[in-house]
Coordinates of C-alpha atoms in Angstrom, one line a residue:
Chain A
Q1 CA -36.5 -0.8 15.0
S2 CA -33.6 0.1 17.9
V3 CA -32.0 -2.9 19.8
L4 CA -30.1 -1.4 22.8
A5 CA -26.9 -3.8 22.6
S6 CA -27.0 -3.6 26.4
Q7 CA -29.9 -6.1 26.2
K8 CA -28.5 -8.9 23.8
S9 CA -27.7 -11.5 26.0
F10 CA -26.9 -14.9 24.1
R11 CA -26.4 -18.6 25.1
Q12 CA -23.9 -20.2 22.7
P13 CA -26.2 -20.4 19.5
K14 CA -25.9 -22.7 16.1
P15 CA -23.9 -22.4 13.6
C16 CA -25.5 -20.2 10.7
K17 CA -22.4 -22.0 8.2
H18 CA -19.8 -24.7 9.1
L19 CA -16.6 -25.0 7.3
E20 CA -14.0 -27.8 7.7
L21 CA -10.9 -27.2 6.0
Y22 CA -6.8 -27.7 6.2
Y23 CA -4.5 -25.4 6.1
H24 CA -1.1 -26.7 5.0
D25 CA 2.5 -24.0 5.8
I26 CA 5.9 -25.1 4.2
L27 CA 8.5 -23.5 4.8
F28 CA 11.2 -21.6 2.6
D29 CA 13.9 -23.4 3.5
G30 CA 16.2 -21.2 0.6
T31 CA 16.5 -23.2 -1.9
D32 CA 12.6 -25.1 -2.7
A33 CA 10.8 -22.1 -3.7
A34 CA 8.8 -23.8 -6.3
N35 CA 7.1 -25.6 -3.9
A36 CA 7.5 -23.5 -0.3
T37 CA 4.3 -21.1 0.5
S38 CA 5.7 -19.4 3.6
A39 CA 8.8 -17.7 4.1
K40 CA 10.3 -16.2 7.2
A41 CA 10.2 -12.4 7.3
A42 CA 11.7 -11.9 11.3
N43 CA 14.7 -14.2 12.5
Q44 CA 14.0 -15.4 15.9
T45 CA 15.4 -13.6 18.9
A46 CA 17.9 -15.3 21.1
L47 CA 14.8 -15.2 23.9
G48 CA 14.7 -18.4 25.2
N49 CA 15.3 -22.0 22.4
F50 CA 11.6 -21.5 21.3
K51 CA 11.8 -19.6 18.0
F52 CA 10.6 -16.0 19.9
G53 CA 10.1 -13.7 17.4
M54 CA 10.2 -15.5 14.6
L55 CA 7.7 -13.8 11.9
V56 CA 6.7 -16.3 8.7
V57 CA 4.1 -15.1 6.2
F58 CA 2.3 -17.4 4.0
D59 CA -0.1 -17.6 1.1
D60 CA -0.6 -21.6 1.7
P61 CA -3.2 -23.2 0.4
V62 CA -6.5 -24.6 2.2
T63 CA -7.9 -27.8 1.0
K64 CA -11.1 -30.0 1.7
D65 CA -8.9 -33.0 2.8
N66 CA -6.0 -33.5 4.4
H67 CA -3.8 -34.0 1.1
L68 CA -2.0 -31.5 0.3
L69 CA -1.8 -32.2 -3.1
S70 CA -5.6 -32.2 -3.2
P71 CA -6.7 -28.8 -5.0
P72 CA -6.9 -26.4 -3.0
V73 CA -10.4 -24.4 -2.5
G74 CA -9.1 -21.2 -1.0
R75 CA -5.7 -19.5 0.1
A76 CA -4.9 -18.7 3.6
Q77 CA -3.1 -15.3 3.6
G78 CA -1.1 -13.7 6.5
F79 CA 1.3 -14.0 8.6
Y80 CA 1.9 -15.9 12.0
F81 CA 4.7 -15.6 14.6
Y82 CA 6.4 -17.8 17.7
N83 CA 6.1 -16.1 21.1
K84 CA 6.8 -18.3 23.7
K85 CA 10.1 -18.4 25.6
N86 CA 10.2 -22.2 27.3
D87 CA 7.8 -23.6 24.8
Y88 CA 6.2 -23.5 21.6
N89 CA 3.2 -20.6 21.0
A90 CA 2.3 -19.2 18.3
W91 CA -0.2 -16.2 17.4
F92 CA -1.5 -15.9 14.2
A93 CA -3.6 -13.4 11.7
F94 CA -4.9 -14.6 8.3
T95 CA -7.2 -14.0 5.4
L96 CA -9.3 -17.1 4.3
V97 CA -9.6 -16.4 0.0
F98 CA -12.3 -18.4 -1.8
N99 CA -12.4 -17.3 -5.1
S100 CA -14.6 -20.7 -6.6
T101 CA -18.1 -21.6 -8.0
E102 CA -18.8 -22.5 -4.6
N103 CA -17.3 -19.3 -2.6
K104 CA -16.4 -16.1 -2.9
G105 CA -15.3 -13.9 -0.8
T106 CA -13.3 -13.8 2.1
I107 CA -12.9 -14.5 6.4
N108 CA -10.9 -12.7 8.6
I109 CA -9.9 -14.6 11.2
M110 CA -6.9 -13.6 14.4
G111 CA -5.6 -14.8 17.8
A112 CA -3.3 -17.0 19.5
D113 CA -2.5 -20.1 18.3
L114 CA -2.2 -21.9 22.1
M115 CA 0.5 -24.8 20.7
A116 CA 0.3 -26.8 24.2
E117 CA -3.7 -27.3 24.1
E118 CA -4.4 -29.5 21.7
S119 CA -7.8 -27.9 19.8
R120 CA -7.3 -23.4 19.7
D121 CA -10.1 -21.1 19.3
L122 CA -9.1 -17.9 17.0
S123 CA -11.5 -14.6 16.2
V124 CA -13.5 -15.2 13.1
V125 CA -13.2 -11.1 12.9
G126 CA -15.3 -10.1 9.8
G127 CA -15.9 -11.3 6.2
T128 CA -17.0 -10.0 2.8
G129 CA -18.0 -11.3 -0.6
D130 CA -20.1 -14.4 0.2
F131 CA -18.8 -14.2 4.0
F132 CA -20.3 -11.1 4.3
M133 CA -19.7 -8.9 8.0
T134 CA -19.8 -13.0 9.2
R135 CA -18.2 -13.3 12.6
G136 CA -17.3 -16.5 14.4
I137 CA -14.8 -19.2 15.8
A138 CA -12.0 -20.8 13.9
T139 CA -10.9 -24.1 16.0
I140 CA -7.8 -25.2 14.9
K141 CA -5.9 -29.0 15.7
T142 CA -2.0 -29.7 14.8
D143 CA -3.0 -32.0 12.3
I144 CA 0.4 -33.3 11.6
F145 CA 3.6 -31.2 12.4
Q146 CA 7.2 -32.4 10.2
G147 CA 10.2 -30.2 11.8
A148 CA 10.7 -26.6 10.4
K149 CA 9.9 -28.0 7.2
Y150 CA 5.3 -28.8 6.6
F151 CA 3.2 -28.5 9.2
R152 CA -1.0 -29.3 8.5
L153 CA -3.7 -28.2 10.9
K154 CA -7.4 -28.9 10.8
M155 CA -9.8 -25.5 10.6
D156 CA -12.9 -26.0 11.8
I157 CA -14.6 -22.8 11.4
K158 CA -18.0 -22.2 12.8
L159 CA -20.0 -19.1 11.6
Y160 CA -22.6 -17.8 14.1
E161 CA -23.4 -14.3 12.3
C162 CA -24.4 -14.7 9.4
Y163 CA -25.8 -11.7 6.8
Chain B
Q1 CA -37.1 -13.3 13.1
S2 CA -35.5 -11.8 11.0
V3 CA -33.4 -8.2 11.6
L4 CA -32.3 -5.8 9.3
A5 CA -28.8 -4.3 10.1
S6 CA -29.3 -0.9 8.8
Q7 CA -32.2 -0.3 11.0
K8 CA -30.0 -1.1 14.0
S9 CA -29.7 2.3 16.1
F10 CA -28.1 1.6 19.4
R11 CA -26.9 4.3 21.6
Q12 CA -23.8 3.8 23.5
P13 CA -25.0 0.9 26.1
K14 CA -23.7 -0.3 29.5
P15 CA -21.4 -3.2 29.4
C16 CA -22.6 -6.8 29.8
K17 CA -18.8 -7.0 31.2
H18 CA -16.0 -5.1 32.8
L19 CA -12.4 -6.5 33.3
E20 CA -9.7 -4.2 35.1
L21 CA -6.3 -5.5 34.7
Y22 CA -2.9 -4.4 34.7
Y23 CA -0.4 -5.0 31.6
H24 CA 3.4 -5.3 32.0
D25 CA 6.1 -5.3 29.2
I26 CA 9.8 -6.4 30.2
L27 CA 11.9 -6.2 26.6
F28 CA 14.0 -9.0 26.6
D29 CA 17.8 -6.6 26.3
G30 CA 20.0 -10.0 25.7
T31 CA 20.7 -10.4 29.0
D32 CA 17.9 -10.8 30.9
A33 CA 16.2 -13.6 30.0
A34 CA 14.7 -15.2 32.9
N35 CA 12.8 -11.9 33.4
A36 CA 12.3 -10.6 30.1
T37 CA 8.5 -11.4 28.5
S38 CA 9.1 -9.5 25.1
A39 CA 11.9 -9.9 22.0
K40 CA 12.9 -7.1 19.5
A41 CA 11.5 -8.9 16.3
A42 CA 12.3 -6.1 14.0
N43 CA 14.8 -2.8 14.6
Q44 CA 13.6 0.7 14.1
T45 CA 13.7 2.1 10.7
A46 CA 16.2 5.5 10.7
L47 CA 13.0 6.8 9.6
G48 CA 13.3 9.3 12.5
N49 CA 14.1 9.2 16.3
F50 CA 11.3 7.4 18.0
K51 CA 12.1 3.8 16.9
F52 CA 10.0 3.8 13.9
G53 CA 8.9 0.3 12.3
M54 CA 10.3 -1.5 15.5
L55 CA 8.4 -5.1 16.0
V56 CA 7.9 -6.3 19.4
V57 CA 6.4 -9.6 20.1
F58 CA 5.1 -10.3 23.4
D59 CA 3.9 -12.9 26.0
D60 CA 3.0 -10.5 28.8
P61 CA 1.6 -11.3 32.2
V62 CA -1.5 -9.3 33.0
T63 CA -2.6 -8.8 36.5
K64 CA -5.1 -7.1 38.5
D65 CA -3.0 -4.4 40.2
N66 CA -0.4 -2.9 39.5
H67 CA 2.3 -5.5 40.7
L68 CA 4.3 -6.6 38.2
L69 CA 5.2 -9.6 40.5
S70 CA 1.7 -10.5 42.0
P71 CA 0.1 -13.6 40.4
P72 CA -0.5 -13.4 37.1
V73 CA -4.5 -13.7 35.9
G74 CA -3.8 -14.0 32.4
R75 CA -1.2 -13.3 29.4
A76 CA -1.2 -10.8 26.9
Q77 CA 0.6 -12.0 23.8
G78 CA 0.6 -10.3 20.5
F79 CA 3.3 -7.6 18.9
Y80 CA 3.2 -4.0 18.6
F81 CA 5.5 -1.7 17.0
Y82 CA 6.3 1.5 17.1
N83 CA 5.3 4.0 13.9
K84 CA 5.9 7.8 14.0
K85 CA 8.5 9.4 13.5
N86 CA 8.3 12.8 15.1
D87 CA 7.0 11.5 18.5
Y88 CA 6.4 8.2 20.2
N89 CA 3.5 6.6 18.6
A90 CA 2.1 2.8 19.0
W91 CA -0.4 -0.3 16.5
F92 CA -1.1 -3.3 19.1
A93 CA -2.8 -6.7 18.1
F94 CA -3.3 -9.6 21.1
T95 CA -5.0 -11.9 22.6
L96 CA -5.8 -12.0 26.5
V97 CA -5.0 -15.4 27.0
F98 CA -7.3 -16.2 30.3
N99 CA -6.9 -19.7 32.2
S100 CA -7.8 -19.8 35.5
T101 CA -10.9 -20.9 38.0
E102 CA -12.3 -17.4 37.6
N103 CA -11.5 -17.2 33.7
K104 CA -11.0 -19.8 30.8
G105 CA -10.8 -18.2 27.5
T106 CA -9.5 -15.7 25.0
I107 CA -9.8 -12.3 23.9
N108 CA -8.9 -10.2 20.8
I109 CA -7.4 -6.5 20.5
M110 CA -6.3 -4.3 18.0
G111 CA -5.9 -0.6 17.5
A112 CA -3.7 2.4 17.8
D113 CA -2.1 3.5 20.8
L114 CA -2.1 7.2 20.5
M115 CA 0.7 7.7 23.1
A116 CA 0.1 11.5 22.8
E117 CA -3.2 11.0 24.2
E118 CA -3.5 9.9 28.3
S119 CA -6.2 7.5 27.5
R120 CA -6.0 5.9 24.4
D121 CA -9.4 3.4 23.0
L122 CA -8.7 -0.2 21.2
S123 CA -11.1 -2.5 19.4
V124 CA -12.3 -5.7 20.9
V125 CA -12.9 -7.7 18.0
G126 CA -13.5 -11.4 19.4
G127 CA -13.7 -13.5 22.0
T128 CA -13.5 -17.1 22.5
G129 CA -14.2 -19.6 25.7
D130 CA -16.2 -17.5 28.6
F131 CA -15.5 -14.6 26.0
F132 CA -17.2 -16.3 23.2
M133 CA -18.3 -14.1 20.1
T134 CA -17.5 -10.8 22.6
R135 CA -16.9 -7.3 21.1
G136 CA -16.1 -4.1 23.0
I137 CA -13.3 -1.5 24.1
A138 CA -10.6 -1.8 25.6
T139 CA -8.9 1.3 27.4
I140 CA -5.5 2.2 27.4
K141 CA -3.8 4.2 30.0
T142 CA 0.4 4.0 30.4
D143 CA 1.0 3.7 34.4
I144 CA 4.7 3.7 34.1
F145 CA 7.3 4.2 31.5
Q146 CA 10.8 3.7 32.6
G147 CA 12.7 3.7 29.2
A148 CA 13.2 1.2 27.3
K149 CA 13.4 -1.5 29.6
Y150 CA 9.9 -1.8 31.3
F151 CA 6.2 -0.1 30.7
R152 CA 3.0 -1.2 32.3
L153 CA -0.4 0.1 30.9
K154 CA -3.4 0.2 33.2
M155 CA -6.2 -1.5 30.5
D156 CA -9.7 -0.9 31.2
I157 CA -12.0 -3.5 29.2
K158 CA -15.8 -2.9 28.7
L159 CA -17.7 -5.9 26.7
Y160 CA -20.6 -4.3 25.0
E161 CA -21.2 -7.7 23.3
C162 CA -21.8 -11.1 25.2
Y163 CA -23.3 -14.3 24.9
Chain C
Q1 CA -35.3 -8.8 25.1
S2 CA -33.0 -11.5 23.8
V3 CA -32.2 -12.3 20.5
L4 CA -30.2 -15.8 19.1
A5 CA -27.8 -14.8 16.8
S6 CA -28.4 -18.3 15.2
Q7 CA -32.1 -17.0 14.1
K8 CA -30.2 -13.7 12.8
S9 CA -30.6 -14.2 9.0
F10 CA -29.8 -10.7 7.6
R11 CA -29.8 -9.6 3.8
Q12 CA -27.2 -6.9 2.7
P13 CA -28.4 -4.0 4.2
K14 CA -27.6 -0.4 3.4
P15 CA -24.7 1.5 4.8
C16 CA -25.6 3.5 8.0
K17 CA -22.2 5.4 7.4
H18 CA -20.6 6.0 4.4
L19 CA -16.7 7.5 4.0
E20 CA -14.6 8.3 1.0
L21 CA -11.1 8.5 1.4
Y22 CA -7.6 8.6 0.1
Y23 CA -5.1 7.0 1.4
H24 CA -1.0 7.9 0.3
D25 CA 1.4 5.8 0.7
I26 CA 5.1 7.6 0.9
L27 CA 7.4 4.5 1.7
F28 CA 11.2 6.0 3.2
D29 CA 14.0 5.3 1.0
G30 CA 16.7 5.9 3.2
T31 CA 17.2 10.1 2.5
D32 CA 14.0 12.0 2.1
A33 CA 12.5 11.3 5.9
A34 CA 10.9 14.9 6.0
N35 CA 8.2 13.8 3.3
A36 CA 8.5 9.5 3.7
T37 CA 5.3 8.3 6.0
S38 CA 6.6 4.6 5.9
A39 CA 9.1 2.1 6.3
K40 CA 10.6 -0.9 5.7
A41 CA 10.7 -3.0 8.6
A42 CA 11.6 -6.2 7.2
N43 CA 13.4 -6.9 4.4
Q44 CA 11.5 -9.1 1.3
T45 CA 12.5 -13.0 1.6
A46 CA 14.3 -14.1 -1.6
L47 CA 11.1 -16.6 -1.8
G48 CA 10.0 -15.1 -5.7
N49 CA 10.1 -12.0 -7.0
F50 CA 7.5 -9.8 -5.9
K51 CA 9.1 -8.8 -2.4
F52 CA 7.7 -11.5 0.0
G53 CA 7.7 -11.0 3.0
M54 CA 9.0 -7.3 3.1
L55 CA 6.8 -5.9 6.1
V56 CA 6.1 -2.2 6.2
V57 CA 4.4 0.1 9.1
F58 CA 2.9 3.2 8.2
D59 CA 1.9 6.7 9.6
D60 CA 0.1 7.0 6.5
P61 CA -1.9 10.7 5.9
V62 CA -5.7 10.0 4.3
T63 CA -7.5 12.7 2.9
K64 CA -11.1 13.4 0.8
D65 CA -10.2 13.7 -2.5
N66 CA -6.9 12.9 -4.6
H67 CA -4.3 15.0 -4.1
L68 CA -1.4 14.3 -1.2
L69 CA -1.1 17.7 -0.5
S70 CA -4.6 18.2 0.5
P71 CA -5.1 18.8 4.4
P72 CA -5.1 15.6 6.2
V73 CA -8.5 14.6 7.6
G74 CA -7.1 11.6 9.6
R75 CA -4.0 8.8 9.2
A76 CA -3.8 5.2 8.2
Q77 CA -1.1 3.7 11.0
G78 CA -1.0 0.3 10.4
F79 CA 1.4 -2.3 8.5
Y80 CA 1.4 -4.1 4.8
F81 CA 3.3 -6.6 3.7
Y82 CA 3.3 -8.7 0.1
N83 CA 2.6 -12.5 0.4
K84 CA 2.3 -13.7 -2.9
K85 CA 5.8 -15.2 -4.5
N86 CA 4.4 -15.2 -8.7
D87 CA 2.9 -12.1 -8.2
Y88 CA 2.3 -8.7 -6.1
N89 CA -0.2 -9.2 -3.9
A90 CA -0.2 -7.9 0.0
W91 CA -2.1 -7.6 3.4
F92 CA -3.5 -4.7 5.5
A93 CA -3.8 -3.9 8.7
F94 CA -4.4 -0.8 10.4
T95 CA -6.4 1.9 12.6
L96 CA -8.2 4.9 10.6
V97 CA -7.3 8.2 12.9
F98 CA -9.2 10.9 13.0
N99 CA -9.5 14.0 15.4
S100 CA -11.1 16.7 13.7
T101 CA -14.3 18.6 14.1
E102 CA -16.1 16.7 11.9
N103 CA -15.2 13.1 13.1
K104 CA -13.2 12.1 16.3
G105 CA -12.3 8.3 17.2
T106 CA -11.0 5.5 15.4
I107 CA -11.8 2.8 12.6
N108 CA -9.8 -0.4 12.7
I109 CA -9.5 -2.0 9.4
M110 CA -7.5 -5.5 8.3
G111 CA -7.7 -7.8 5.3
A112 CA -6.1 -9.0 1.8
D113 CA -5.2 -7.2 -0.3
L114 CA -6.1 -8.9 -3.7
M115 CA -3.7 -6.7 -5.5
A116 CA -4.7 -8.4 -8.7
E117 CA -8.4 -7.6 -8.5
E118 CA -9.0 -4.4 -9.5
S119 CA -11.1 -3.7 -6.0
R120 CA -10.6 -5.5 -3.0
D121 CA -12.7 -5.6 0.1
L122 CA -11.0 -5.7 3.9
S123 CA -12.9 -5.6 6.8
V124 CA -13.9 -3.0 9.5
V125 CA -13.6 -5.0 12.8
G126 CA -14.4 -2.3 15.2
G127 CA -14.3 1.3 16.1
T128 CA -14.0 3.6 18.9
G129 CA -15.2 7.5 19.8
D130 CA -17.5 8.9 16.9
F131 CA -17.1 5.1 15.6
F132 CA -18.0 2.9 19.0
M133 CA -18.1 -0.5 17.7
T134 CA -18.8 0.1 13.9
R135 CA -18.2 -2.9 11.7
G136 CA -18.4 -2.6 7.9
I137 CA -16.3 -3.4 4.9
A138 CA -13.5 -1.4 3.5
T139 CA -13.3 -1.1 -0.7
I140 CA -9.9 -0.2 -2.2
K141 CA -9.2 0.6 -5.5
T142 CA -5.1 1.7 -6.4
D143 CA -5.7 5.3 -7.6
I144 CA -2.0 5.3 -8.5
F145 CA 1.2 3.8 -8.6
Q146 CA 4.4 4.8 -8.6
G147 CA 6.6 1.9 -8.8
A148 CA 8.2 1.4 -4.7
K149 CA 8.3 5.5 -3.8
Y150 CA 4.8 6.0 -3.6
F151 CA 0.9 4.8 -4.4
R152 CA -2.6 6.1 -3.7
L153 CA -5.2 4.2 -2.6
K154 CA -9.2 5.2 -3.0
M155 CA -11.1 4.0 0.2
D156 CA -14.8 3.3 0.0
I157 CA -15.5 2.7 3.7
K158 CA -19.4 1.0 4.6
L159 CA -20.1 1.3 8.2
Y160 CA -23.2 -1.5 8.3
E161 CA -23.0 -1.5 12.0
C162 CA -23.7 1.8 14.0
Y163 CA -24.4 2.3 17.5

C-alpha cells in the first residue's frame, strides 16, 4: 500500500494524545547550586538591552501542577537563548524526558518563543519510547516570571501523530 | 483506518506549498546596533582558520526579493555556528516567523549548511499556525557574501506535508 | 485521497532503512589541531562538577566499524552540551552528511543523550537527498570513553518513514 504525500491533505485533526505540564526554570546565580536547574553558557551580547545572545542550558523539572515543589513527572533538558534587540524574545530546543510508571520515553521540541504573544506554539518534531515517532504542537504560556531568577511555563502538548 | 508506516513507500512527491524568500544577516560589529540583526554569542575557537565554533544568534529579516530594505514578510529567529577546521561550513537551526495578512505561523528548520556546495538542503521539521505540522525541504543558496558584515541567502522552501 | 492524521494509529513498524555507524569525537585540547574534530565553543559553568553548560561544536568522522582510522563514510556535524549538575548527561543536535557512491544526502537528528542509560534514543527528524523527508530513531551507545580527549558512539539508525 503506497500513499503519495502530495495527496495528503489534512484538516486540523483531533490530538491522539494530550499532556498538560508545567516547566520550572531556576537560573543559577553563582551561589544557589542546590536549587538551580539551569545556567548561563554564554553571556548576553551588547546588541540591545534584552539579553540578546544569552544562552541558557537547562535540566528543569516538569510537574503536573504549577507548584515548583510538586514531584516532577519528567525533566526538560535543552537550551534557550534570547534573540531580540528591542524586546524579550527567545528560542528553545529541548527534550522532555519521562521515566515513571505512567510514561517512559522522550518528546523532542523546538521553536520560537515569541514572548510578546500570550500563547506561543512550538513544534514537537519527534519522540521515543512511549512517544515513538510522535509529532505535534507544544503551546506554551508564561505562568509566572520572577526577574532573572525563576520563571514557569504552562505547556499544553497536543500530539497529532501517534504510533 | 490504520496505516503501517513500514508500508509507506513514497516517490518524491510534488510540494503542497512553495515559498521563495531571502534571508539577510547583518552581524553586529559592536557599533552598529541600529542596523545589526545578529550577534556573536560565542567566539571562534583556535581550531583552524575558519571560525570553528563561532556561534551567532539572529533575528533576521526575511523578504520576498533580494533587497535588504524591502519590507520584511517575516523574521528568521535562531542560530548558526561555523564547524569546519579547513574551510567555511555552518550548521543552522531557526524558526521562520510570519505575522502578516498573507501568512500567520511558523516554520521550523534545521540542518547542515555545506557551504562548499552551491545549493544546500535543510530539513523543515515542523510548523505552526498556517503551517500546522508541515514538513519539507529548505534549499538555500548564498546570494551574496560581504565579508564578516553581511550575507544573504536565497531560500527555496518546498513543503511536502500540509494539513 | 485524504487521510485524517487523528485516525492514524500505528503499531511499531519495521524500519524501511537501517544504518549501523560509529561516531568518533576528538576534542581539541589547544595543541592537536591536526587530529581534533571538535572544539569547546562555551566553557562549563560553575553549576555542579559535571561540565554543566559546556558546549562542543563538532565535525566528526563517521565510520562503518569501530576503528577511528577507517575511511569515513560520512561526517556528523553539529553540537552537544552537558546539562546535568550531579552526573554526566548531554544533549545533541547534528546532521549526518553522506557524500559517497553509496549514499548522498543528510539525516537530521536531535535529542537527549541520557548517559546513565546504556542505550539512548534520539529522534531522526528529517533528511535530504537519498534520505529525503525521512524520520526515525537513532539509538546510541557509548562504545568507548577516554577521558576528555576521545569518545566513540555506536549509532544504530532505524528509519521508519522513507520516500
